[in-house]
Coordinates of C-alpha atoms in Angstrom, one line a residue:
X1 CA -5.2 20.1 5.4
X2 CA -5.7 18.0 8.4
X3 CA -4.2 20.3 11.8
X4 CA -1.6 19.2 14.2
X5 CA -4.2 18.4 16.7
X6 CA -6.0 15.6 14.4
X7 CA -2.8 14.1 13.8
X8 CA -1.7 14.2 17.7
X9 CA -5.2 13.0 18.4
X10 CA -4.5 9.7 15.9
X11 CA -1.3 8.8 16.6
X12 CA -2.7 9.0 20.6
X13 CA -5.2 6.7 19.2
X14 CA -2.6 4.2 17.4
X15 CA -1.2 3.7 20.9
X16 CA -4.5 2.7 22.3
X17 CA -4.1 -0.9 23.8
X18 CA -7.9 -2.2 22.3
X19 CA -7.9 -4.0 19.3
X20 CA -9.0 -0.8 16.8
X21 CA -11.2 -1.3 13.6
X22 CA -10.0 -0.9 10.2
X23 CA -12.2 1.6 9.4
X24 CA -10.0 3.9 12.4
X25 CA -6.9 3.3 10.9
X26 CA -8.1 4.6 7.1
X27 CA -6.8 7.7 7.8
X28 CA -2.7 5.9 9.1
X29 CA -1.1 7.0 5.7
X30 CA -2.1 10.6 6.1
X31 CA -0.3 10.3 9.6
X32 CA 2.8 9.1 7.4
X33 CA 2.8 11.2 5.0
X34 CA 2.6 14.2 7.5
X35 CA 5.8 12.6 8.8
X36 CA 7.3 12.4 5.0
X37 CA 6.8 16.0 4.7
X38 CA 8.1 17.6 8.2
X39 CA 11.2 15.4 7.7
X40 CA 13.9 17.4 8.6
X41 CA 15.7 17.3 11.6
X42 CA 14.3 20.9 13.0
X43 CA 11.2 18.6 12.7
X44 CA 11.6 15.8 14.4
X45 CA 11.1 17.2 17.8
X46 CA 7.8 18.1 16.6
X47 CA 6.7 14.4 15.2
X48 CA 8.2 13.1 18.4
X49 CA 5.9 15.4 20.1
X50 CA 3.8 13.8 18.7
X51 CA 3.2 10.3 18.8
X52 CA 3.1 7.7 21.8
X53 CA 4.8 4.6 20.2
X54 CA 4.4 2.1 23.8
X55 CA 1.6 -0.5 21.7
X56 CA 1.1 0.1 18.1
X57 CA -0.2 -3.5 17.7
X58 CA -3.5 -2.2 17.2
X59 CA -2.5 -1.2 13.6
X60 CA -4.6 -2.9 11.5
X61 CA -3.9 -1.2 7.7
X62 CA -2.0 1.3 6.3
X63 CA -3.6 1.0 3.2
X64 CA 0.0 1.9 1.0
X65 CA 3.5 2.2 1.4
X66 CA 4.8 5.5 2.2
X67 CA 8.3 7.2 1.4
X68 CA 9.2 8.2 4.8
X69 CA 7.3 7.2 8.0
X70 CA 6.9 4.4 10.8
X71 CA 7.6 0.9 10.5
X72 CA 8.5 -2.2 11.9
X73 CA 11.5 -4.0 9.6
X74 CA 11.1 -7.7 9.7
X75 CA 14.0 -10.2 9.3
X76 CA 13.5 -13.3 6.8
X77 CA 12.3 -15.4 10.3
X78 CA 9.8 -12.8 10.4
X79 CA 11.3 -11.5 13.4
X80 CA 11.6 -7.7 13.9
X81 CA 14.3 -5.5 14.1
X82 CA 14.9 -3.9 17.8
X83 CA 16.7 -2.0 19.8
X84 CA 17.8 -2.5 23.2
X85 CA 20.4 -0.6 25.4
X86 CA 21.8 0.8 22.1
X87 CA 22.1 -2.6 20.7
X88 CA 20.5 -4.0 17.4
X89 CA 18.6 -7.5 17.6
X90 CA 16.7 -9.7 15.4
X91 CA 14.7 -11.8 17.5
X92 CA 10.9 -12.0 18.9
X93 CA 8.4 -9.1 19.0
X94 CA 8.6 -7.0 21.8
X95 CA 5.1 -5.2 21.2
X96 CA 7.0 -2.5 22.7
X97 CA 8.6 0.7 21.0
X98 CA 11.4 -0.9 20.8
X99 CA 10.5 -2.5 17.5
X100 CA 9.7 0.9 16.0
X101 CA 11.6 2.7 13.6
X102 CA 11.2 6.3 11.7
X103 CA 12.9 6.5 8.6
X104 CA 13.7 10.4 7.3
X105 CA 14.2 9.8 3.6
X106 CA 15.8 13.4 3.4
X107 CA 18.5 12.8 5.6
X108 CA 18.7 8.8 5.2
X109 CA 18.4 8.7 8.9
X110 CA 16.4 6.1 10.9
X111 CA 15.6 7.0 14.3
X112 CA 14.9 4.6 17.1
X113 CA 11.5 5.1 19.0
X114 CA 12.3 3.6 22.0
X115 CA 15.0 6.4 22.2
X116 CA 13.9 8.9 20.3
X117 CA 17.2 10.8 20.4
X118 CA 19.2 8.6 18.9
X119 CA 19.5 7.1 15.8
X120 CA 20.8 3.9 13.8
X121 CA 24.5 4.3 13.6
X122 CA 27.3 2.2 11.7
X123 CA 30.8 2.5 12.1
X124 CA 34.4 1.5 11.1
X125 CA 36.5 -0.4 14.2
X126 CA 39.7 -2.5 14.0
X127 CA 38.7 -3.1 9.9
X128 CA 35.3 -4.1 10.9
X129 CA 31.7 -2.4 10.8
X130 CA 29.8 -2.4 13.7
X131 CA 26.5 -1.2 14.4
X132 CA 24.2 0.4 17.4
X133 CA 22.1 3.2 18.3
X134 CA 23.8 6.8 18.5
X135 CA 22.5 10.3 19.2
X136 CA 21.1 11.4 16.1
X137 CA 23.0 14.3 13.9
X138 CA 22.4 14.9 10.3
X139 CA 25.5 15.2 9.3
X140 CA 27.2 11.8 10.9
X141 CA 27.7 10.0 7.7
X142 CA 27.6 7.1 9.6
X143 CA 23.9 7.2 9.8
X144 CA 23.0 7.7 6.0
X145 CA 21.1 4.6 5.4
X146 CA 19.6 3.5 1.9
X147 CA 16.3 1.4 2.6
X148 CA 15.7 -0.3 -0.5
X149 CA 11.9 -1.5 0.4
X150 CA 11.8 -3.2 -3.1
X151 CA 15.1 -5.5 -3.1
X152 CA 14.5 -6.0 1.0
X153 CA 17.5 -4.5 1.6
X154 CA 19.1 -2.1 4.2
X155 CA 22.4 -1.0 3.3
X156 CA 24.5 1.8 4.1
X157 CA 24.8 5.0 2.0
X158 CA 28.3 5.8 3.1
X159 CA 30.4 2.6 4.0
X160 CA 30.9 0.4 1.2
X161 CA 28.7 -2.2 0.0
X162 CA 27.7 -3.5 4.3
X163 CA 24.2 -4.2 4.7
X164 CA 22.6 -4.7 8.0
X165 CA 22.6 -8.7 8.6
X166 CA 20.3 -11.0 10.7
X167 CA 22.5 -14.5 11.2
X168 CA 19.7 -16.8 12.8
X169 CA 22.3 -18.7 13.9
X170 CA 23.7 -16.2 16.5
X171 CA 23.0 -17.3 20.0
X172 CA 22.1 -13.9 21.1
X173 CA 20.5 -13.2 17.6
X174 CA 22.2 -9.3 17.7
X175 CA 22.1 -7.9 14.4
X176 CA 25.6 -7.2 12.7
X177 CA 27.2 -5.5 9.3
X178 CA 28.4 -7.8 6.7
X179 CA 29.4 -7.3 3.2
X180 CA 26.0 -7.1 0.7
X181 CA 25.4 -10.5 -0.7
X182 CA 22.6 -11.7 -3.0
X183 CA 19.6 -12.6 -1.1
X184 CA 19.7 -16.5 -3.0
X185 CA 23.3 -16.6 -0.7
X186 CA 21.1 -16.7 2.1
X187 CA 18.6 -14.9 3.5
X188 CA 20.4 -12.8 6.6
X189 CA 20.2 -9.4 4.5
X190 CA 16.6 -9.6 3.8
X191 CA 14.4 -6.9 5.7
X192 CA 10.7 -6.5 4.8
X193 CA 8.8 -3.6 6.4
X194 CA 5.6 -4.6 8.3
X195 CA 3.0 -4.1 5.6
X196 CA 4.0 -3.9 1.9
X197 CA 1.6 -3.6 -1.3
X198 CA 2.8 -6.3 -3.7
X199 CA 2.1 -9.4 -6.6
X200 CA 1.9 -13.1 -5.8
X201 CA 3.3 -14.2 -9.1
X202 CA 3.7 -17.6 -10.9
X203 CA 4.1 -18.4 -14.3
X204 CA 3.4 -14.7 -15.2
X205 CA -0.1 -15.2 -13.7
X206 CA -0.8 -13.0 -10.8
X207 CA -3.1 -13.6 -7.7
X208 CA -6.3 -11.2 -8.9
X209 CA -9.6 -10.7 -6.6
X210 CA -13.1 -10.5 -8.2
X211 CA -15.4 -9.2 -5.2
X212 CA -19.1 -11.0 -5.4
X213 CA -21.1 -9.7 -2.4
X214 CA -19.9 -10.5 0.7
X215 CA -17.0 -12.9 -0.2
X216 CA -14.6 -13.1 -3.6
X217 CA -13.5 -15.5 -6.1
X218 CA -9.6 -15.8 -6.3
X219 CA -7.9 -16.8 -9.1
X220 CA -4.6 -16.3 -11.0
X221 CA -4.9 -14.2 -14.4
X222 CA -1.7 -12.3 -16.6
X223 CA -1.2 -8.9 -15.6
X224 CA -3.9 -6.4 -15.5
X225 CA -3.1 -3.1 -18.0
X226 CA -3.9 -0.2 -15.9
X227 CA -6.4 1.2 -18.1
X228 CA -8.1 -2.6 -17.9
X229 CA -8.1 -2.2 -14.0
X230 CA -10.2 0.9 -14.0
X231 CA -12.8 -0.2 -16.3
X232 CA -12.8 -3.3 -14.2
X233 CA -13.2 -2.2 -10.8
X234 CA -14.3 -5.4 -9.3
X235 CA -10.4 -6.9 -10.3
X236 CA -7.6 -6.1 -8.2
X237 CA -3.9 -7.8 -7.8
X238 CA -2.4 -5.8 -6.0
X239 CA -2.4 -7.3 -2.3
X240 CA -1.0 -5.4 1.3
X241 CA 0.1 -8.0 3.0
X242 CA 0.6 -7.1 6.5
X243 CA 3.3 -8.7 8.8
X244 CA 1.8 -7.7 12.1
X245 CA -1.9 -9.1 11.5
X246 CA -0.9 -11.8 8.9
X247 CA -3.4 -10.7 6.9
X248 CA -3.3 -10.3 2.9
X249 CA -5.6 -7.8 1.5
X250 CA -7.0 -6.8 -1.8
X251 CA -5.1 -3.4 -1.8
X252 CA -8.3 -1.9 -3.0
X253 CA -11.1 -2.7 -0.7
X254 CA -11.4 -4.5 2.5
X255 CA -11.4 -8.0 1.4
X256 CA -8.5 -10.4 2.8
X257 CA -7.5 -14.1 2.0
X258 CA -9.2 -16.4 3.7
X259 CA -9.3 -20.2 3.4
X260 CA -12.0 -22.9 4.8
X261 CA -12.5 -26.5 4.2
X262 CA -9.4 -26.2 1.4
X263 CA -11.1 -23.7 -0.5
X264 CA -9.5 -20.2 -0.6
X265 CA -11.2 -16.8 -1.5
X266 CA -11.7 -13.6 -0.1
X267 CA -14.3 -12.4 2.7
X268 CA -14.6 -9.3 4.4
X269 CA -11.0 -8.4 6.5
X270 CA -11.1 -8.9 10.3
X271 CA -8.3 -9.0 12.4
X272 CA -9.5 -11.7 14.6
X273 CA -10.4 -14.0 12.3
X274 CA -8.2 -17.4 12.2
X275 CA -9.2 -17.9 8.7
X276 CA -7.4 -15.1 7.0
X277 CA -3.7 -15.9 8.9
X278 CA -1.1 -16.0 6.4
X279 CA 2.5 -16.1 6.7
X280 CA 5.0 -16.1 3.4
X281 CA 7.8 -18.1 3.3
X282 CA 11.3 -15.8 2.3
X283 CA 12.8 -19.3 2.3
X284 CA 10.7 -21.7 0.7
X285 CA 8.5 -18.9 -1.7
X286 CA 5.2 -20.6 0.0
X287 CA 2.0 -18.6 1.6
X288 CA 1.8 -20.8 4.6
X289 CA -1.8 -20.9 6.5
X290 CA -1.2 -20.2 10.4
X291 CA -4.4 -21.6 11.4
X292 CA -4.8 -24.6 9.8
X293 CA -1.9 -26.4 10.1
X294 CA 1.3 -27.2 7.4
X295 CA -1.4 -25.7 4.7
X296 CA -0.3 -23.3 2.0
X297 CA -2.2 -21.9 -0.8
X298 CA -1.3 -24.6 -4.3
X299 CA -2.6 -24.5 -8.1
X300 CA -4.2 -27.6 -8.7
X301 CA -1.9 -28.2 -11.8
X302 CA 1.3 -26.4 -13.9
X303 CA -0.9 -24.3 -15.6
X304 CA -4.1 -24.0 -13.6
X305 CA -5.1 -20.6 -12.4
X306 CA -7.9 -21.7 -9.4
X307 CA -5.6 -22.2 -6.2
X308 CA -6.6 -24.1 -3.1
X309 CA -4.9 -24.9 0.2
X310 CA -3.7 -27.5 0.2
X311 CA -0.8 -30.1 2.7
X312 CA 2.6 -28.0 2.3
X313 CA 5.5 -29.4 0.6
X314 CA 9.2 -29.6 0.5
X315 CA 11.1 -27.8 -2.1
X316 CA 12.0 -31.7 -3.0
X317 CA 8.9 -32.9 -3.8
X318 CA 8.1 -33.1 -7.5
X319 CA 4.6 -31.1 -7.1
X320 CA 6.2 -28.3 -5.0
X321 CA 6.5 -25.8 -7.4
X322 CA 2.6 -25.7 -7.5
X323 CA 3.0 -23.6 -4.0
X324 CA 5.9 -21.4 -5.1
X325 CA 5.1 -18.1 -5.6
X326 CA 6.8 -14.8 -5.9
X327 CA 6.7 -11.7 -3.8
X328 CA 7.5 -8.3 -5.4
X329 CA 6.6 -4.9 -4.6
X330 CA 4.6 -2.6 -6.6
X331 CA 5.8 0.6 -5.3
X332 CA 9.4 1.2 -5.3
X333 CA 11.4 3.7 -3.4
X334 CA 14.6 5.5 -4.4

């Protein structure tokens, strides 16, 4: 068992302001799961103790999805979740605290880490839900929140079907409570946490990696048994794909997507490398390149399996469904 002091000593090191290595981040989830099991609220002066959440853009990999723990929550425009005097917004990174959020699965609580004392709060006004930051009790029922990290959903555990809504059309871009819609209604209820392990799916052929030295041939293959993945331990298709760096990695090494000259494969991960920027589309179901320009990752016909970058496309055109491709978790949370 790791001691207080290691953890104080990493989370000191999270808030570093140099760009940190992967390699001193391996340890991130161990952080996490020390807050997933000293989750009560007799506890949480004791995580708040500490960790020094100013800059956590240094973060380079946290390797899985944990039940309870630290994250940034993302909006469909990719745009985080933050709180400012008490006030929910959807809107541009702050690379402040502010964007932070620790969610207590025991008590359904997420607590702000610019304000560590208080917590996400909704309530019942004049036949209308609103929603802010409030100081944090337990038992307020109107901060039992149900973070569905597999749906992309945050919706309340006590008020009737509300979820917590991001209208890109709202001039101040302030975050609001609506009634829970389907996410093909549009795509204001869609919250993704900052790095998820999932599939990139088409035609029930998944994205797989095959490492060769130092890069890795890509390709899309039908789903892996388990038992088939562990005698072949040089597959993998399950991919962290990390909102803060952009980066999507082979959950089981430290190879990431990378694309050059229109061919895509997979090269050893480095955060400052323009090659492996990535951004997927909630709208349009595309992996957009953010280096080189209106590119996206594209089979090369309906039922081909090598995939290539290639000019993107408008849900219109006839070939677009060649660069659709669908996200889904592989670890699910009650």
């Amino acid at each position: 068992m790791k001691s207080i002091a290691y953890f104080a000593a990493a989370l000191l090191l999270l808030g570093s302001a140099v760009p940190a290595s992967a390699d001193e981040f391996d340890d991130f989830n161990e952080v996490n799961d020390f807050v997933k099991t000293h989750s009560s609220n007799d506890d949480l002066d004791e995580v708040n103790d500490l960790d020094d959440f100013n800059d956590l853009d240094d973060l380079d990999d946290f390797y899985e999805v944990n039940k309870g723990g630290v994250w940034r929550f993302y909006s469909a425009q990719d745009d985080p979740l933050s709180e400012r005097n008490s006030n929910l917004f959807g809107n541009v990174k702050t690379h402040s605290s502010n964007d932070w959020w620790l969610y207590n699965i025991n008590t359904r609580q997420l607590q702000s880490r610019s304000n560590v004392s208080n917590c996400l709060d909704a309530y019942l006004k004049d036949d209308k839900y609103w929603v802010h930051t409030w100081q944090c009790d337990g038992a307020n029922r109107n901060q039992h929140w149900h973070v569905d990290f597999a749906d992309h959903r945050i919706k309340h555990a006590t008020h009737p079907n509300v979820c917590l809504d991001a209208d890109p059309t709202d001039r101040k871009r302030q975050v609001q409570m609506r009634e829970c819609h389907p996410h093909d209604v549009n795509k204001n209820q869609y919250w993704s946490v900052n790095e998820e392990t999932v599939h990139f799916k088409r035609n029930d052929l998944y994205l797989t990696n095959t490492e060769h030295g130092n890069t890795g041939d890509i390709s899309f293959a039908g789903l892996l048994r388990e038992d088939a993945v562990e005698r072949n331990q040089d597959r993998d298709q399950e991919w962290d794909y990390n909102r803060d760096f952009h980066q999507v990695r082979s959950d089981d090494d430290d190879y990431c997507l990378d694309a050059y000259n229109g061919r895509v494969r997979t090269s050893r991960c480095s955060h400052t490398d323009e090659n492996q920027k990535w951004q997927y589309d909630v709208y349009t179901n595309q992996l957009r390149h953010l280096t080189h320009n209106r590119s996206c990752l594209e089979l090369n016909y309906e039922a081909g399996a090598q995939p290539h970058l290639s000019e993107c496309l408008p849900p219109t055109h006839n070939s677009y469904s060649l660069q659709k491709f669908d996200l889904f978790k592989t670890i699910e949370f009650d």
